[in-house]
Every structure is written in structure tokens, then in C-alpha cells.
GROMACS .gro file of C-alpha atoms in nm:
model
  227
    1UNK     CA    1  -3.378  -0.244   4.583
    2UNK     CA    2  -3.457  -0.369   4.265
    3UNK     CA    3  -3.494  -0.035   4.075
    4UNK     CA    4  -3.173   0.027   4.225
    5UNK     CA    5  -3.040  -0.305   4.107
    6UNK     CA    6  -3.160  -0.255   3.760
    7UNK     CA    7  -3.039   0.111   3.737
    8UNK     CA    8  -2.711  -0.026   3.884
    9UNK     CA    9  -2.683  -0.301   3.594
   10UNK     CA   10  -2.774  -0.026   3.292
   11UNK     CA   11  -2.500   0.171   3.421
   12UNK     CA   12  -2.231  -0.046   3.397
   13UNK     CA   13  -2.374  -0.190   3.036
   14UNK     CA   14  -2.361   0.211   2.962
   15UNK     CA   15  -2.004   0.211   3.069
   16UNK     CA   16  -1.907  -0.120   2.867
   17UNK     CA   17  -2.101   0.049   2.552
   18UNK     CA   18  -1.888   0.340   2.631
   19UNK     CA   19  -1.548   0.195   2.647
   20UNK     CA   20  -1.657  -0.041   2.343
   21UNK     CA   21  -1.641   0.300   2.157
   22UNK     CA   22  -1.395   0.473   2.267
   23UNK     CA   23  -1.149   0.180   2.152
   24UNK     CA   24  -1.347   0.108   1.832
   25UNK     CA   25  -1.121   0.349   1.637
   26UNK     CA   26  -0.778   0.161   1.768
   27UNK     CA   27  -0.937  -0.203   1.684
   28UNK     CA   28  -1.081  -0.071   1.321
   29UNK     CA   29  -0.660   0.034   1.278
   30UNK     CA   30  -0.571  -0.286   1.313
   31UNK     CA   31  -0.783  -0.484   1.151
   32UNK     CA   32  -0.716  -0.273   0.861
   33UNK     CA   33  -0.342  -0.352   0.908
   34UNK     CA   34  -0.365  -0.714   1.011
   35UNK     CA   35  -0.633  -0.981   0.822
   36UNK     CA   36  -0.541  -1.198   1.127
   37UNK     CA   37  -0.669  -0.964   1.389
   38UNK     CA   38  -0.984  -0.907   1.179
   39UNK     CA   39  -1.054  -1.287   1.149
   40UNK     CA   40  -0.968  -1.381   1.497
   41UNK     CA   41  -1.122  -1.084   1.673
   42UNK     CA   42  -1.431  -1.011   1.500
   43UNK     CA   43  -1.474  -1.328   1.240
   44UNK     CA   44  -1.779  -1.566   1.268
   45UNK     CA   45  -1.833  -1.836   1.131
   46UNK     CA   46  -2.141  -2.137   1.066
   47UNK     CA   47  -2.105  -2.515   1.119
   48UNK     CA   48  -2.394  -2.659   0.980
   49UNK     CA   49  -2.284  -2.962   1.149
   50UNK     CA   50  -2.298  -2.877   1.514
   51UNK     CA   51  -2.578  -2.831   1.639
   52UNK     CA   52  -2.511  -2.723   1.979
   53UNK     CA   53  -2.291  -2.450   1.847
   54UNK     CA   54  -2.331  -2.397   1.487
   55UNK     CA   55  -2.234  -2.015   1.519
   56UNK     CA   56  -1.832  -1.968   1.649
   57UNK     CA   57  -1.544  -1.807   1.608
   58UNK     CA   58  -1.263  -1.906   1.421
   59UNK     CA   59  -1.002  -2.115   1.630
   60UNK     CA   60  -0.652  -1.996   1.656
   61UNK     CA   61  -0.495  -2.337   1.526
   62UNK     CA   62  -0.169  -2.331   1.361
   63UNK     CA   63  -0.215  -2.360   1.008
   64UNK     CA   64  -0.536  -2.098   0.997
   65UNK     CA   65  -0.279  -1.872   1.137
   66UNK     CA   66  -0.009  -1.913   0.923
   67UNK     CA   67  -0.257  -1.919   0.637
   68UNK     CA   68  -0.416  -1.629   0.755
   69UNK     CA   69  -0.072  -1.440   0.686
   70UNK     CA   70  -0.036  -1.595   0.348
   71UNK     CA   71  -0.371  -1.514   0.258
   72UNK     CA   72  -0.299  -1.100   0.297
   73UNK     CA   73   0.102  -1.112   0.213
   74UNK     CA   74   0.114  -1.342  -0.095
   75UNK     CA   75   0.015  -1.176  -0.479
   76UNK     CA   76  -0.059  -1.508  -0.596
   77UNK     CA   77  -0.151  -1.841  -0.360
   78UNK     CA   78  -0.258  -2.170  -0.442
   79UNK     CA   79  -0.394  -2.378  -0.122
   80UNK     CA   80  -0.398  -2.740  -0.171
   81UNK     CA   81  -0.649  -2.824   0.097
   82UNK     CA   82  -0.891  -3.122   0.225
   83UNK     CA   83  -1.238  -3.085   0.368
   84UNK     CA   84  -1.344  -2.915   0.702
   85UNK     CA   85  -1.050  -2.709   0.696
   86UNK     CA   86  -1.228  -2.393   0.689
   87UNK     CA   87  -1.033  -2.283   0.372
   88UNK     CA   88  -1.286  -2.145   0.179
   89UNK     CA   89  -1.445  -2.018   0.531
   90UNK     CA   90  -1.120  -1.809   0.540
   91UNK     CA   91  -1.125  -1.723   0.177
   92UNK     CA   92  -1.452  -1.530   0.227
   93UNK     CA   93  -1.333  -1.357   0.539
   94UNK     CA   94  -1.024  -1.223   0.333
   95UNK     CA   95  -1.332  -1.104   0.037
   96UNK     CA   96  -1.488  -0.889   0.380
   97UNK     CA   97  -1.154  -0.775   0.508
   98UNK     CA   98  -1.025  -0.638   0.154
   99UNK     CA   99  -1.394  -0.515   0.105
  100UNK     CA  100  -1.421  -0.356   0.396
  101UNK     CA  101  -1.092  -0.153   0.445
  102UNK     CA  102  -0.992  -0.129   0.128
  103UNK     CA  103  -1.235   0.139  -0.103
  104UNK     CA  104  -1.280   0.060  -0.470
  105UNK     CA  105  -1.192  -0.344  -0.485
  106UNK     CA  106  -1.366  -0.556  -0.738
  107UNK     CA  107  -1.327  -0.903  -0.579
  108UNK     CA  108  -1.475  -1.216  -0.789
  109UNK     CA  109  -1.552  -1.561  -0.607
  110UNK     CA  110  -1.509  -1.837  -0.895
  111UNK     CA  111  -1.677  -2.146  -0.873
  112UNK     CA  112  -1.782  -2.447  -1.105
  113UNK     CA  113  -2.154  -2.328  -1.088
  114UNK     CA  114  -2.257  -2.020  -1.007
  115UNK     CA  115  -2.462  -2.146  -0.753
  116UNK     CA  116  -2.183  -2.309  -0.544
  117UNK     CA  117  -1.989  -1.895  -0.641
  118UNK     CA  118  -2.317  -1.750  -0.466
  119UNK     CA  119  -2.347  -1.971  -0.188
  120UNK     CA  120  -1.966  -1.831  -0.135
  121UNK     CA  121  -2.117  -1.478  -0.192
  122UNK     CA  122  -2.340  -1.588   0.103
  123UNK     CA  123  -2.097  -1.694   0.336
  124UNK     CA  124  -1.996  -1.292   0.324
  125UNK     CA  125  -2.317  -1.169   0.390
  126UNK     CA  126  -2.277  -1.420   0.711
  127UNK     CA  127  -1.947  -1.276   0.794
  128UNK     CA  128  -2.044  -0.913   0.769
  129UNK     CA  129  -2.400  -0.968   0.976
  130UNK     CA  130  -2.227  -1.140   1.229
  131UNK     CA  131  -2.012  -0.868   1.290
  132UNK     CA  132  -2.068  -0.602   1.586
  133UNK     CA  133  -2.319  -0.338   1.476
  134UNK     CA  134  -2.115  -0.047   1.540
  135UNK     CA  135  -1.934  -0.197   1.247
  136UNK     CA  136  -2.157  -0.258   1.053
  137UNK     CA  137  -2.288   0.095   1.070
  138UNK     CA  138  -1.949   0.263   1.028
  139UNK     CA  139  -1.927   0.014   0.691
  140UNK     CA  140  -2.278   0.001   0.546
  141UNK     CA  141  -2.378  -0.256   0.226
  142UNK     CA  142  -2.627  -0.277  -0.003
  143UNK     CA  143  -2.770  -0.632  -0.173
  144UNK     CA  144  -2.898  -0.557  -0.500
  145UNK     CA  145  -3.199  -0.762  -0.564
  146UNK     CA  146  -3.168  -0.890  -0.941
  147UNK     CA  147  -2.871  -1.095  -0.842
  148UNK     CA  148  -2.636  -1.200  -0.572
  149UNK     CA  149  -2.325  -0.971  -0.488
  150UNK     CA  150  -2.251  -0.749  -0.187
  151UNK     CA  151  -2.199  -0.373  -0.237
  152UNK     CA  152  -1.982  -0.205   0.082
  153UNK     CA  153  -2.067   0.170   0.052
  154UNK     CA  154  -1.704   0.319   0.086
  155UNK     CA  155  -1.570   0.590  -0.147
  156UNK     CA  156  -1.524   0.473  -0.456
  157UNK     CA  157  -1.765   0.125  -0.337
  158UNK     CA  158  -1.589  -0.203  -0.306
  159UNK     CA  159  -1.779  -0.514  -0.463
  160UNK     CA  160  -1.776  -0.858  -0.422
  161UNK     CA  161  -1.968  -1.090  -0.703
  162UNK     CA  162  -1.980  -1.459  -0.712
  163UNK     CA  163  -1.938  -1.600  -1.079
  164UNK     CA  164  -1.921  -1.924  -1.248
  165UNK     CA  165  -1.639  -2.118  -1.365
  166UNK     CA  166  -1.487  -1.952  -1.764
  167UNK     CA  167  -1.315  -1.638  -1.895
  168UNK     CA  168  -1.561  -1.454  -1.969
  169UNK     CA  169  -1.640  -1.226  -1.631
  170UNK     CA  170  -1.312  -1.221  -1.572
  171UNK     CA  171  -1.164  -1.102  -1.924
  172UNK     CA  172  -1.413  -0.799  -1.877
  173UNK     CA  173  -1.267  -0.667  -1.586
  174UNK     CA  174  -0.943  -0.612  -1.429
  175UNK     CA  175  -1.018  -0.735  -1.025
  176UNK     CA  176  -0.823  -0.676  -0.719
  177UNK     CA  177  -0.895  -1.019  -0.567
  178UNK     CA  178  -1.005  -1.329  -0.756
  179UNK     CA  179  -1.090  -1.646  -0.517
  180UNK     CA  180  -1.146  -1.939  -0.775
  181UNK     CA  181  -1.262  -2.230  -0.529
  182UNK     CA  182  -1.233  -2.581  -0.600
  183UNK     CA  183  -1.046  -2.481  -0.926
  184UNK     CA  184  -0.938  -2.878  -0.973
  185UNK     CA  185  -1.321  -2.894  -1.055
  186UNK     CA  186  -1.355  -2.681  -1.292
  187UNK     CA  187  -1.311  -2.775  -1.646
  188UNK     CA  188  -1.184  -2.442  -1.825
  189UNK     CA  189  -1.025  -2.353  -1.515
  190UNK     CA  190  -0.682  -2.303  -1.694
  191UNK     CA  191  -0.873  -2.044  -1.983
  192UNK     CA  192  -1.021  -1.882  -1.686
  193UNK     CA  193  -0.659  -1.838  -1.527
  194UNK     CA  194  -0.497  -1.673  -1.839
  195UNK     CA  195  -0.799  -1.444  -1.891
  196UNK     CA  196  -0.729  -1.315  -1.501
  197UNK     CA  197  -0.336  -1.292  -1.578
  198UNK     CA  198  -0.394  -0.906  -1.628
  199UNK     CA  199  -0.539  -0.899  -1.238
  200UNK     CA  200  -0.198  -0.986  -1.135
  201UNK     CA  201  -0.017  -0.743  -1.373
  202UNK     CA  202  -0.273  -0.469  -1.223
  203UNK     CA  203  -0.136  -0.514  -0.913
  204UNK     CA  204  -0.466  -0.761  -0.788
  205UNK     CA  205  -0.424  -1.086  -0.637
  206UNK     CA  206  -0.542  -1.451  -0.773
  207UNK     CA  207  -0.567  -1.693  -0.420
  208UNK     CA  208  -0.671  -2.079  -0.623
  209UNK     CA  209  -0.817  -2.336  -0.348
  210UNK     CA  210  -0.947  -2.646  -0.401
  211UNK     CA  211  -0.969  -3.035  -0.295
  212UNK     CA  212  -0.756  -3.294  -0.489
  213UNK     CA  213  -0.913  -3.413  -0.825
  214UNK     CA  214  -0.663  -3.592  -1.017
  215UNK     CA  215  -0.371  -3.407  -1.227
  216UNK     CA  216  -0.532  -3.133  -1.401
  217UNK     CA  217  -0.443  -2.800  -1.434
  218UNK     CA  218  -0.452  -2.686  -1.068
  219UNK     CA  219  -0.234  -2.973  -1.018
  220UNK     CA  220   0.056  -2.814  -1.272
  221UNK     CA  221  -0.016  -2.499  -1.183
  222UNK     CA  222   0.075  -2.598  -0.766
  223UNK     CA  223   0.345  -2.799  -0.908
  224UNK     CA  224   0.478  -2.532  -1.178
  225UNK     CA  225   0.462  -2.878  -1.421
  226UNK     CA  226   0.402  -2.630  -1.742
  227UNK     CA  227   0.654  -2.361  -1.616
   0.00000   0.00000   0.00000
């Protein structure tokens, strides 16, 4: 009765496994068309401070979803936002999504340091190894050792690299998604903005996030001040 019970249970995971696949192709479609069905369907994320539940999915509140819309829709955004919003969170899923489904994107994560860029970097390695491995298999990656970036393995390969705050990186190449975080911390934040002016005129996007920090230049930018 138990063999029986056991063969019983295999054939129904079988079945699930089965089903799983056949719809795969369907779910892929639209998560390809929709960054909101990719982050509320397949998107995990870490709180670090629960610690009942630290691994979760990412609620369907109001404001994630209309962000969520902005986020794929808008050329260039600018996200005022406080902490525990799960901006940046979102930001990273958008660096997967793009990554993922669109070949050939050179996405940058700005930060002040580059250690607070790579830590970004990591929170896409968590987003990508949290996802189902039939996924993962259909869009491989590669971490190069010598320094932190994630390579997905379409045709032409789609990067994303964390750097630190300037113009330099950015002047060298012409990206299809720059995510400058906390840019109201960064102190050559606006040089760093007019070296990544040719992203937009490439047809890339520029999404600027960050927590209040007195009336610098991510201030006049949200408020067009300079015009």
C-alpha cells in the first residue's frame, strides 16, 4: 500500500512537471511582453529583516504596480522614493527582465561606491537564482570571476555591470538601461547624467532613484528647476 502510495504521489508530481512545461512557453510570452507579470509571477525577493520569512514574493500593492508599468513604458524616470519601498528591489528586477528577454542590452547599475553598485549587481544574481530552474536553463549566465557583473548567454549576450558614481563608464559606452541609485548621493551625479545623455538619444533608457538629500541635482532634475 505504500509502494502504491508512493508510485501514486510521483505520478501526479510527473503530471504537475508535465503541465509546468507544456505552459512554460505561454508564461515566457508574457513575461517578455509584460515586466509586471514577470515580477509578480516569478520575482523573489530577500528581507534581511524578517526572519521568519526573509525569502517572498513581491506584494501586489498599488504603487509597485503602477510603478511596475512606469518602470517598462517610460524612456526616462526619476522615482523620488523613501526607505523599505522596495524601489531599488524593483529596479533590479527590471535589470533581469530587460536582460533576460531582451538579447544584446548593456545595462549599468550606478551607485556612489561601487560597492553599494555591486551589492545591486547582487540583488540580480538573487533574482535570477530564485527563479524556477526550467528558466534558468532556457536563459543560462555566466559570473566572470575578476569582477562583479552578470553575463545572460542570449544571442548577441545581454550584460549587466554595477559601477560607481562619475562619467567615466558611462561616456565609454552607449547602454540600453542605466539605473543610477540614490543619485541625490552622489556628488558628480549631474556630470555622470550628461555623459549618459547619448543612452537616451540611442534609444536606451536612464530610470534615477534615490532617497531625499537636500536640493541637489536630482532635486532639479525631478523638479525640471534648470530646464
Amino acid at each position: 500500500k505504500e509502494l502504491l502510495t508512493k508510485a501514486r504521489k510521483r505520478q501526479i508530481l510527473d503530471k504537475l512537471i508535465e503541465l509546468k512545461m507544456r505552459f512554460l512557453p505561454s508564461r515566457l510570452e508574457k513575461c517578455q511582453k509584460s515586466f509586471a507579470y514577470f515580477l509578480f509571477n516569478f520575482v523573489k525577493t530577500q528581507d534581511e529583516h524578517d526572519q521568519s520569512q526573509p525569502i517572498k514574493r513581491v506584494p501586489k500593492k498599488d504603487y509597485i504596480i503602477q510603478l511596475a508599468g512606469l518602470l517598462q513604458s517610460e524612456k526616462m524616470l526619476l522615482v523620488e522614493k523613501s526607505r523599505q519601498m522596495m524601489v531599488s528591489w524593483l529596479a533590479c528586477a527590471l535589470c533581469v527582465w530587460e536582460a533576460m528577454f531582451f538579447p544584446g542590452r548593456r545595462i549599468f547599475i550606478q551607485s556612489k561606491k561601487e560597492d553599494d553598485a555591486n551589492g545591486l549587481v547582487d540583488r540580480c544574481k538573487f533574482i535570477y537564482e530564485a527563479l524556477p530552474k526550467e528558466i534558468r536553463e532556457k536563459y543560462p549566465v555566466k559570473v566572470p570571476s575578476s569582477y562583479l557583473k552578470l553575463i545572460f548567454m542570449t544571442n548577441p549576450i545581454s550584460t549587466i555591470a554595477g559601477v560607481p558614481q562619475g562619467a567615466d563608464v558611462l561616456r565609454q559606452w552607449t547602454a540600453s538601461l542605466i539605473i543610477s541609485d540614490e543619485m541625490a548621493f552622489q556628488e558628480m551625479a549631474e556630470e555622470a547624467y550628461v555623459a549618459s545623455k547619448p543612452t537616451l538619444v540611442g534609444g536606451g533608457r536612464i530610470i534615477c532613484i534615490s532617497t531625499p538629500n537636500g536640493r541637489g541635482f536630482f532635486w532639479r532634475l525631478a523638479y525640471d528647476i534648470d530646464k
